[in-house]
Tab-separated table of C-alpha atoms in Angstrom:
chain	number	residue	atom	x	y	z
J	1	MET	CA	6.674	-34.364	-23.522
J	2	SER	CA	3.459	-36.373	-23.464
J	3	ASN	CA	0.077	-34.753	-22.871
J	4	GLU	CA	-1.366	-38.004	-21.585
J	5	ILE	CA	-2.604	-38.130	-18.023
J	6	PRO	CA	-0.988	-40.937	-16.017
J	7	ALA	CA	-3.316	-43.844	-15.209
J	8	GLU	CA	-2.899	-43.368	-11.451
J	9	VAL	CA	-4.153	-39.775	-11.750
J	10	ILE	CA	-7.170	-40.903	-13.774
J	11	ASP	CA	-7.874	-43.676	-11.261
J	12	ARG	CA	-7.580	-41.226	-8.352
J	13	HIS	CA	-9.934	-38.755	-10.081
J	14	THR	CA	-12.430	-41.509	-10.867
J	15	ALA	CA	-12.355	-42.646	-7.235
J	16	HIS	CA	-12.949	-39.062	-6.064
J	17	ALA	CA	-15.818	-38.634	-8.518
J	18	GLU	CA	-17.418	-41.817	-7.177
J	19	GLU	CA	-16.922	-40.547	-3.612
J	20	ALA	CA	-18.578	-37.256	-4.604
J	21	ARG	CA	-21.607	-39.123	-5.957
J	22	GLU	CA	-21.828	-41.206	-2.762
J	23	GLN	CA	-21.543	-38.111	-0.566
J	24	ALA	CA	-24.202	-36.332	-2.615
J	25	ASP	CA	-26.557	-39.244	-1.956
J	26	GLU	CA	-25.582	-39.559	1.705
J	27	TYR	CA	-26.106	-35.898	2.540
J	28	ASP	CA	-29.232	-35.399	0.416
J	29	SER	CA	-27.280	-33.008	-1.773
J	30	LEU	CA	-28.727	-30.949	-4.569
J	31	LEU	CA	-26.561	-33.033	-6.892
J	32	ARG	CA	-27.864	-36.389	-5.717
J	33	GLY	CA	-29.203	-38.770	-8.302
J	34	ASP	CA	-32.741	-40.089	-8.377
J	35	ILE	CA	-33.765	-43.716	-8.256
J	36	ILE	CA	-36.342	-45.105	-10.638
J	37	TYR	CA	-37.662	-48.625	-10.298
J	38	GLY	CA	-38.464	-51.363	-12.716
J	39	ALA	CA	-41.808	-53.155	-12.534
J	40	ASN	CA	-39.925	-55.910	-10.714
J	41	GLY	CA	-38.772	-53.419	-8.037
J	42	GLU	CA	-35.162	-53.265	-9.205
J	43	PRO	CA	-33.647	-49.796	-8.637
J	44	PHE	CA	-31.765	-47.858	-11.318
J	45	GLU	CA	-30.033	-44.554	-10.592
J	46	VAL	CA	-30.473	-41.512	-12.783
J	47	PRO	CA	-27.363	-39.537	-11.798
J	48	HIS	CA	-27.300	-35.764	-11.733
J	49	ARG	CA	-25.808	-34.543	-15.013
J	50	ASP	CA	-23.064	-32.664	-13.172
J	51	LEU	CA	-21.873	-35.958	-11.667
J	52	PHE	CA	-21.830	-38.104	-14.804
J	53	SER	CA	-18.880	-40.458	-14.981
J	54	ASN	CA	-16.489	-39.954	-17.885
J	55	ALA	CA	-18.131	-42.827	-19.778
J	56	GLN	CA	-21.617	-41.419	-19.162
J	57	GLN	CA	-20.535	-37.979	-20.322
J	58	ARG	CA	-18.968	-39.407	-23.495
J	59	ARG	CA	-22.154	-41.355	-24.290
J	60	TRP	CA	-24.317	-38.282	-23.562
J	61	ASP	CA	-22.193	-36.096	-25.830
J	62	ALA	CA	-22.253	-38.778	-28.546
J	63	MET	CA	-26.068	-38.876	-28.310
J	64	LEU	CA	-26.262	-35.092	-28.702
J	65	ALA	CA	-23.790	-35.137	-31.599
J	66	GLU	CA	-25.784	-37.859	-33.366
J	67	ARG	CA	-28.934	-35.786	-33.004
J	68	GLN	CA	-27.311	-32.887	-34.846
J	69	ASP	CA	-27.783	-34.947	-38.014
J	70	TYR	CA	-31.467	-35.701	-37.365
J	71	ASP	CA	-34.055	-34.167	-39.671
J	72	ARG	CA	-35.602	-30.934	-38.448
J	73	GLU	CA	-38.613	-28.755	-38.991
J	74	ASP	CA	-38.011	-25.727	-41.196
J	75	ASP	CA	-35.875	-22.991	-39.669
J	76	ILE	CA	-37.523	-19.701	-38.796
J	77	THR	CA	-35.841	-17.084	-40.940
J	78	ALA	CA	-35.923	-13.337	-41.438
J	79	SER	CA	-36.891	-11.898	-44.823
J	80	ASP	CA	-33.191	-11.675	-45.721
J	81	GLY	CA	-32.758	-15.410	-45.069
J	82	THR	CA	-30.967	-15.044	-41.726
J	83	VAL	CA	-31.864	-17.932	-39.421
J	84	ILE	CA	-33.669	-16.589	-36.377
J	85	ARG	CA	-34.349	-19.974	-34.818
J	86	ARG	CA	-33.286	-23.395	-35.988
J	87	GLY	CA	-36.113	-25.840	-36.568
J	88	ASP	CA	-36.870	-28.421	-33.895
J	89	ILE	CA	-35.800	-32.020	-34.365
J	90	LEU	CA	-38.663	-34.001	-35.867
J	91	THR	CA	-40.313	-36.667	-33.757
J	92	PRO	CA	-40.438	-39.502	-34.218
J	93	PHE	CA	-36.738	-39.126	-34.978
J	94	ARG	CA	-35.675	-39.252	-38.627
J	95	LYS	CA	-32.280	-39.158	-40.243
J	96	ASN	CA	-32.107	-38.547	-43.991
J	97	LYS	CA	-35.903	-38.965	-44.090
J	98	LYS	CA	-35.676	-42.485	-42.606
J	99	LEU	CA	-37.124	-43.243	-39.192
J	100	VAL	CA	-34.481	-43.895	-36.515
J	101	LYS	CA	-34.836	-47.383	-35.051
J	102	SER	CA	-34.505	-48.339	-31.408
J	103	GLN	CA	-31.215	-49.905	-30.335
J	104	ILE	CA	-33.049	-51.938	-27.692
J	105	HIS	CA	-36.007	-53.029	-29.850
J	106	PRO	CA	-34.775	-52.753	-33.479
J	107	SER	CA	-38.248	-53.328	-34.930
J	108	GLU	CA	-39.513	-50.233	-33.082
J	109	LEU	CA	-38.719	-46.519	-33.274
J	110	ALA	CA	-36.132	-44.807	-31.093
J	111	THR	CA	-37.384	-42.487	-28.373
J	112	ASP	CA	-35.723	-39.595	-26.612
J	113	ALA	CA	-36.018	-41.310	-23.219
J	114	GLU	CA	-34.587	-44.586	-24.532
J	115	GLN	CA	-31.599	-42.750	-25.993
J	116	GLN	CA	-31.091	-41.020	-22.638
J	117	ALA	CA	-31.181	-44.421	-20.880
J	118	ILE	CA	-28.484	-45.735	-23.224
J	119	ALA	CA	-26.389	-42.609	-22.640
J	120	ILE	CA	-26.696	-42.911	-18.861
J	121	TRP	CA	-26.362	-46.655	-18.390
J	122	GLY	CA	-24.831	-47.964	-21.614
J	123	LEU	CA	-26.651	-50.239	-24.044
J	124	ASP	CA	-26.370	-53.476	-22.040
J	125	GLU	CA	-27.562	-51.889	-18.785
J	126	ALA	CA	-30.368	-50.050	-20.617
J	127	LYS	CA	-31.494	-53.397	-22.059
J	128	ARG	CA	-31.420	-54.853	-18.536
J	129	ALA	CA	-33.463	-51.891	-17.244
J	130	ASP	CA	-35.965	-52.423	-20.059
J	131	LYS	CA	-36.312	-56.104	-19.149
J	132	ALA	CA	-36.766	-55.097	-15.491
J	133	GLY	CA	-39.713	-52.952	-16.573
J	134	VAL	CA	-38.213	-49.483	-16.168
J	135	VAL	CA	-40.334	-46.824	-17.847
J	136	PHE	CA	-37.691	-44.801	-19.687
J	137	ASN	CA	-39.956	-41.734	-19.692
J	138	GLU	CA	-39.180	-41.454	-15.967
J	139	ILE	CA	-35.605	-40.405	-16.861
J	140	PRO	CA	-36.454	-36.915	-18.187
J	141	VAL	CA	-38.834	-36.548	-15.225
J	142	ALA	CA	-35.918	-37.321	-12.872
J	143	PHE	CA	-33.759	-34.723	-14.643
J	144	ALA	CA	-36.580	-32.171	-14.291
J	145	LYS	CA	-36.830	-32.924	-10.544
J	146	GLN	CA	-33.085	-32.456	-10.194
J	147	ALA	CA	-33.236	-29.113	-12.011
J	148	ARG	CA	-36.199	-28.032	-9.856
J	149	ARG	CA	-34.248	-28.813	-6.644
J	150	ILE	CA	-31.445	-26.496	-7.766
J	151	ARG	CA	-33.858	-23.799	-8.951
J	152	LYS	CA	-35.711	-23.846	-5.598
J	153	TRP	CA	-32.413	-23.669	-3.727
J	154	ARG	CA	-31.292	-20.673	-5.781
J	155	GLU	CA	-34.590	-18.927	-5.139
J	156	ALA	CA	-34.229	-19.494	-1.385
J	157	ASP	CA	-30.488	-18.804	-1.097
J	158	SER	CA	-29.710	-15.205	-0.218
J	159	LYS	CA	-26.219	-15.519	-1.720
J	160	SER	CA	-27.402	-16.833	-5.065
J	161	ALA	CA	-26.745	-14.559	-8.027
J	162	ASP	CA	-30.123	-15.572	-9.457
J	163	ARG	CA	-31.998	-14.105	-6.515
J	164	ASP	CA	-33.079	-10.523	-5.984
J	165	SER	CA	-31.224	-9.390	-2.869
J	166	GLY	CA	-34.159	-7.325	-1.682
J	167	VAL	CA	-31.862	-4.312	-1.349
J	168	ALA	CA	-33.006	-1.240	-3.197
J	169	ALA	CA	-30.569	0.610	-5.399
J	170	ALA	CA	-28.955	3.585	-3.690
J	171	ALA	CA	-29.991	7.015	-4.883
J	172	ASP	CA	-27.425	9.060	-6.761
J	173	SER	CA	-25.784	11.585	-4.452
J	174	ASP	CA	-25.433	15.208	-5.484
C-alpha cells in the first residue's frame, strides 16, 4: 500500500489553503498577510507564517536548516562544560569562517531579511522584489506586526489561555 497522497487530494488542500489566505485578508483576520511596497509602488505580500504555502514552508525550513551550519559565538557553558545557552549565529553570516554571499547580489553579503525574502517568495520573485525597490528589512517588521496582532488579541480575549481570567482562586474549605 502506498503512503503517497493522491494528486487530487493535494490539489484540493492547496485550493483550500489559498481560500483560507484570501478569507484571512478579506475579513481582516489575525492571520492576514501584510503588504510591503517597492519604491515603484509594486505590492508584495508577506504572508502570515501559519498560512505559508507548502513551497514557502519548505524554503523557510531549508533556510533554518542551512543556518544550523553557520558559525556561532561561543556557547555559554557551566563549569562542568554543560552548554547552558548555545552561542548566537555570527553576523554578518559566516560558514566555516567564510562570509556567506548574497544569492541576489553575489558580490555582497547575505542578510537575514534577504534570506527571508527568498524563503517567502522564491529566488526569482525575491530578485524581482529587489529590482522593484522593496526594502527587505520590512519583512521582519511585518512578521513582528503579525505577532503583535495575535498577542494583543490574546491579551483582550477572555477565553485565551494566556490571559489572567480575573477570577481569584477559591479558598480551601475546611
